[in-house]
Amino acid sequence: MNTKPSHGPIHLRAPAKILWRTIRGMNPHKTKHGAAALARLKAYEGVPPPYDKVKRMVRPDAINYQELEEKRKDRAQVAYERRKQLTKLRVKAEKTVEEQLGPQLEILAPAAGGVLSVEPRKQNFELFV
């Protein structure tokens, strides 16, 4: 075949028929269930009769993203507060261990491979919002 059928003289030009043909290409239209599915498909140009009198409602994507952004910020704040609380608890626990062990810490430090230290560790938490 030297020509492309969609560019030839016999092809569907109506928007509903273009959509129908596109969907037909995606379905197994030669089988029984594919043909039945294609028979159930209804493509309209414009708004079909029961819905043409209904008020049109639009929910812009921006509103959806805005709600998701608020949720994300709330969850990030909760996670940040939790991390801060855990850091405080860890520093407090290290201080109590240091008070309880005292001079024994210097003896244990070389054996622990640097895990035990006299100074509490500094942790850097940054919140990107």
PDB file of C-alpha atoms in Angstrom:
ATOM      1  CA  MET A   1       0.000   0.000   0.000  1.00  0.00           C
ATOM      2  CA  ASN A   2       1.491   3.306  -1.074  1.00  0.00           C
ATOM      3  CA  THR A   3      -0.906   5.621   0.740  1.00  0.00           C
ATOM      4  CA  LYS A   4      -1.869   6.158   4.325  1.00  0.00           C
ATOM      5  CA  PRO A   5      -5.590   5.354   4.750  1.00  0.00           C
ATOM      6  CA  SER A   6      -6.222   8.208   7.169  1.00  0.00           C
ATOM      7  CA  HIS A   7      -4.955  10.662   4.537  1.00  0.00           C
ATOM      8  CA  GLY A   8      -6.947   9.096   1.711  1.00  0.00           C
ATOM      9  CA  PRO A   9     -10.332  10.229   0.383  1.00  0.00           C
ATOM     10  CA  ILE A  10     -12.360   7.857   2.567  1.00  0.00           C
ATOM     11  CA  HIS A  11     -11.750   8.565   6.237  1.00  0.00           C
ATOM     12  CA  LEU A  12     -13.738   9.743   9.239  1.00  0.00           C
ATOM     13  CA  ARG A  13     -13.617  13.469   9.938  1.00  0.00           C
ATOM     14  CA  ALA A  14     -16.222  13.956  12.663  1.00  0.00           C
ATOM     15  CA  PRO A  15     -14.685  14.288  16.155  1.00  0.00           C
ATOM     16  CA  ALA A  16     -16.932  11.569  17.602  1.00  0.00           C
ATOM     17  CA  LYS A  17     -15.975   9.164  14.826  1.00  0.00           C
ATOM     18  CA  ILE A  18     -12.269  10.011  15.168  1.00  0.00           C
ATOM     19  CA  LEU A  19     -12.511   9.132  18.872  1.00  0.00           C
ATOM     20  CA  TRP A  20     -14.459   5.951  18.047  1.00  0.00           C
ATOM     21  CA  ARG A  21     -11.798   4.858  15.559  1.00  0.00           C
ATOM     22  CA  THR A  22      -8.994   5.602  18.052  1.00  0.00           C
ATOM     23  CA  ILE A  23     -10.674   3.529  20.763  1.00  0.00           C
ATOM     24  CA  ARG A  24     -11.358   0.770  18.230  1.00  0.00           C
ATOM     25  CA  GLY A  25      -7.618   0.624  17.587  1.00  0.00           C
ATOM     26  CA  MET A  26      -7.013   0.087  21.304  1.00  0.00           C
ATOM     27  CA  ASN A  27      -9.596  -2.697  21.691  1.00  0.00           C
ATOM     28  CA  PRO A  28      -9.671  -6.272  20.395  1.00  0.00           C
ATOM     29  CA  HIS A  29     -12.616  -5.345  18.134  1.00  0.00           C
ATOM     30  CA  LYS A  30     -12.454  -8.601  16.164  1.00  0.00           C
ATOM     31  CA  THR A  31     -13.402 -10.733  19.172  1.00  0.00           C
ATOM     32  CA  LYS A  32     -16.911 -11.096  20.527  1.00  0.00           C
ATOM     33  CA  HIS A  33     -16.293  -9.241  23.785  1.00  0.00           C
ATOM     34  CA  GLY A  34     -14.300  -6.518  22.001  1.00  0.00           C
ATOM     35  CA  ALA A  35     -17.101  -5.969  19.488  1.00  0.00           C
ATOM     36  CA  ALA A  36     -19.631  -5.850  22.340  1.00  0.00           C
ATOM     37  CA  ALA A  37     -17.506  -3.279  24.175  1.00  0.00           C
ATOM     38  CA  LEU A  38     -17.262  -1.162  21.031  1.00  0.00           C
ATOM     39  CA  ALA A  39     -21.033  -1.430  20.533  1.00  0.00           C
ATOM     40  CA  ARG A  40     -21.566  -0.078  24.074  1.00  0.00           C
ATOM     41  CA  LEU A  41     -19.327   2.933  23.391  1.00  0.00           C
ATOM     42  CA  LYS A  42     -21.202   6.174  22.790  1.00  0.00           C
ATOM     43  CA  ALA A  43     -19.264   9.201  21.603  1.00  0.00           C
ATOM     44  CA  TYR A  44     -21.021  12.558  21.342  1.00  0.00           C
ATOM     45  CA  GLU A  45     -20.105  15.856  19.778  1.00  0.00           C
ATOM     46  CA  GLY A  46     -20.899  18.574  22.255  1.00  0.00           C
ATOM     47  CA  VAL A  47     -22.854  17.847  25.429  1.00  0.00           C
ATOM     48  CA  PRO A  48     -25.400  14.988  25.229  1.00  0.00           C
ATOM     49  CA  PRO A  49     -29.082  15.781  25.962  1.00  0.00           C
ATOM     50  CA  PRO A  50     -29.481  14.887  29.644  1.00  0.00           C
ATOM     51  CA  TYR A  51     -26.374  16.851  30.618  1.00  0.00           C
ATOM     52  CA  ASP A  52     -26.754  19.939  28.447  1.00  0.00           C
ATOM     53  CA  LYS A  53     -29.191  21.514  30.938  1.00  0.00           C
ATOM     54  CA  VAL A  54     -27.071  20.747  34.010  1.00  0.00           C
ATOM     55  CA  LYS A  55     -24.892  23.523  35.386  1.00  0.00           C
ATOM     56  CA  ARG A  56     -21.264  22.929  34.496  1.00  0.00           C
ATOM     57  CA  MET A  57     -18.972  22.484  37.457  1.00  0.00           C
ATOM     58  CA  VAL A  58     -15.224  22.888  37.227  1.00  0.00           C
ATOM     59  CA  ARG A  59     -12.667  21.976  39.824  1.00  0.00           C
ATOM     60  CA  PRO A  60      -9.353  23.367  38.686  1.00  0.00           C
ATOM     61  CA  ASP A  61      -6.288  21.262  39.225  1.00  0.00           C
ATOM     62  CA  ALA A  62      -4.715  24.139  41.139  1.00  0.00           C
ATOM     63  CA  ILE A  63      -7.217  23.715  44.000  1.00  0.00           C
ATOM     64  CA  ASN A  64      -6.389  20.024  44.211  1.00  0.00           C
ATOM     65  CA  TYR A  65      -2.652  20.744  44.296  1.00  0.00           C
ATOM     66  CA  GLN A  66      -3.170  23.456  46.884  1.00  0.00           C
ATOM     67  CA  GLU A  67      -4.960  21.015  49.202  1.00  0.00           C
ATOM     68  CA  LEU A  68      -2.218  18.437  48.690  1.00  0.00           C
ATOM     69  CA  GLU A  69       0.416  21.093  49.427  1.00  0.00           C
ATOM     70  CA  GLU A  70      -1.307  22.010  52.712  1.00  0.00           C
ATOM     71  CA  LYS A  71      -1.439  18.343  53.723  1.00  0.00           C
ATOM     72  CA  ARG A  72       2.221  17.900  52.849  1.00  0.00           C
ATOM     73  CA  LYS A  73       3.243  20.936  54.896  1.00  0.00           C
ATOM     74  CA  ASP A  74       1.229  19.725  57.897  1.00  0.00           C
ATOM     75  CA  ARG A  75       2.790  16.269  57.726  1.00  0.00           C
ATOM     76  CA  ALA A  76       6.275  17.744  57.311  1.00  0.00           C
ATOM     77  CA  GLN A  77       5.726  19.923  60.394  1.00  0.00           C
ATOM     78  CA  VAL A  78       4.611  16.899  62.444  1.00  0.00           C
ATOM     79  CA  ALA A  79       7.665  14.930  61.309  1.00  0.00           C
ATOM     80  CA  TYR A  80       9.955  17.868  62.126  1.00  0.00           C
ATOM     81  CA  GLU A  81       8.491  18.251  65.634  1.00  0.00           C
ATOM     82  CA  ARG A  82       8.909  14.518  66.224  1.00  0.00           C
ATOM     83  CA  ARG A  83      12.555  14.627  65.102  1.00  0.00           C
ATOM     84  CA  LYS A  84      13.214  17.602  67.390  1.00  0.00           C
ATOM     85  CA  GLN A  85      11.639  15.758  70.322  1.00  0.00           C
ATOM     86  CA  LEU A  86      13.681  12.619  69.638  1.00  0.00           C
ATOM     87  CA  THR A  87      16.865  14.699  69.458  1.00  0.00           C
ATOM     88  CA  LYS A  88      16.089  16.293  72.832  1.00  0.00           C
ATOM     89  CA  LEU A  89      15.426  12.869  74.345  1.00  0.00           C
ATOM     90  CA  ARG A  90      18.684  11.511  72.941  1.00  0.00           C
ATOM     91  CA  VAL A  91      20.722  14.425  74.297  1.00  0.00           C
ATOM     92  CA  LYS A  92      19.018  14.012  77.677  1.00  0.00           C
ATOM     93  CA  ALA A  93      19.752  10.264  77.662  1.00  0.00           C
ATOM     94  CA  GLU A  94      23.403  10.893  76.761  1.00  0.00           C
ATOM     95  CA  LYS A  95      23.710  13.379  79.639  1.00  0.00           C
ATOM     96  CA  THR A  96      22.200  10.937  82.133  1.00  0.00           C
ATOM     97  CA  VAL A  97      24.526   8.170  80.928  1.00  0.00           C
ATOM     98  CA  GLU A  98      27.471  10.532  81.221  1.00  0.00           C
ATOM     99  CA  GLU A  99      26.423  11.455  84.779  1.00  0.00           C
ATOM    100  CA  GLN A 100      25.968   7.808  85.777  1.00  0.00           C
ATOM    101  CA  LEU A 101      29.152   6.464  84.210  1.00  0.00           C
ATOM    102  CA  GLY A 102      31.330   9.528  84.770  1.00  0.00           C
ATOM    103  CA  PRO A 103      34.993   8.502  84.873  1.00  0.00           C
ATOM    104  CA  GLN A 104      34.248   5.033  83.460  1.00  0.00           C
ATOM    105  CA  LEU A 105      33.357   6.604  80.099  1.00  0.00           C
ATOM    106  CA  GLU A 106      36.996   7.466  79.408  1.00  0.00           C
ATOM    107  CA  ILE A 107      37.959   3.839  80.059  1.00  0.00           C
ATOM    108  CA  LEU A 108      35.131   2.451  77.882  1.00  0.00           C
ATOM    109  CA  ALA A 109      35.591   4.876  74.959  1.00  0.00           C
ATOM    110  CA  PRO A 110      38.632   3.174  73.314  1.00  0.00           C
ATOM    111  CA  ALA A 111      37.021  -0.276  73.636  1.00  0.00           C
ATOM    112  CA  ALA A 112      33.765   0.935  72.045  1.00  0.00           C
ATOM    113  CA  GLY A 113      35.582   2.179  68.936  1.00  0.00           C
ATOM    114  CA  GLY A 114      34.505   5.778  69.344  1.00  0.00           C
ATOM    115  CA  VAL A 115      30.812   4.974  69.838  1.00  0.00           C
ATOM    116  CA  LEU A 116      30.881   6.345  73.375  1.00  0.00           C
ATOM    117  CA  SER A 117      31.945   9.944  73.691  1.00  0.00           C
ATOM    118  CA  VAL A 118      32.106  12.439  76.488  1.00  0.00           C
ATOM    119  CA  GLU A 119      30.573  15.222  74.362  1.00  0.00           C
ATOM    120  CA  PRO A 120      26.990  14.930  73.125  1.00  0.00           C
ATOM    121  CA  ARG A 121      26.681  14.690  69.355  1.00  0.00           C
ATOM    122  CA  LYS A 122      25.439  17.673  67.387  1.00  0.00           C
ATOM    123  CA  GLN A 123      22.680  16.912  64.928  1.00  0.00           C
ATOM    124  CA  ASN A 124      21.703  19.156  62.083  1.00  0.00           C
ATOM    125  CA  PHE A 125      18.059  19.071  61.032  1.00  0.00           C
ATOM    126  CA  GLU A 126      16.869  21.335  58.277  1.00  0.00           C
ATOM    127  CA  LEU A 127      13.295  21.735  57.215  1.00  0.00           C
ATOM    128  CA  PHE A 128      12.701  22.553  53.566  1.00  0.00           C
ATOM    129  CA  VAL A 129       9.276  24.057  53.116  1.00  0.00           C
TER     130      VAL A 129
END
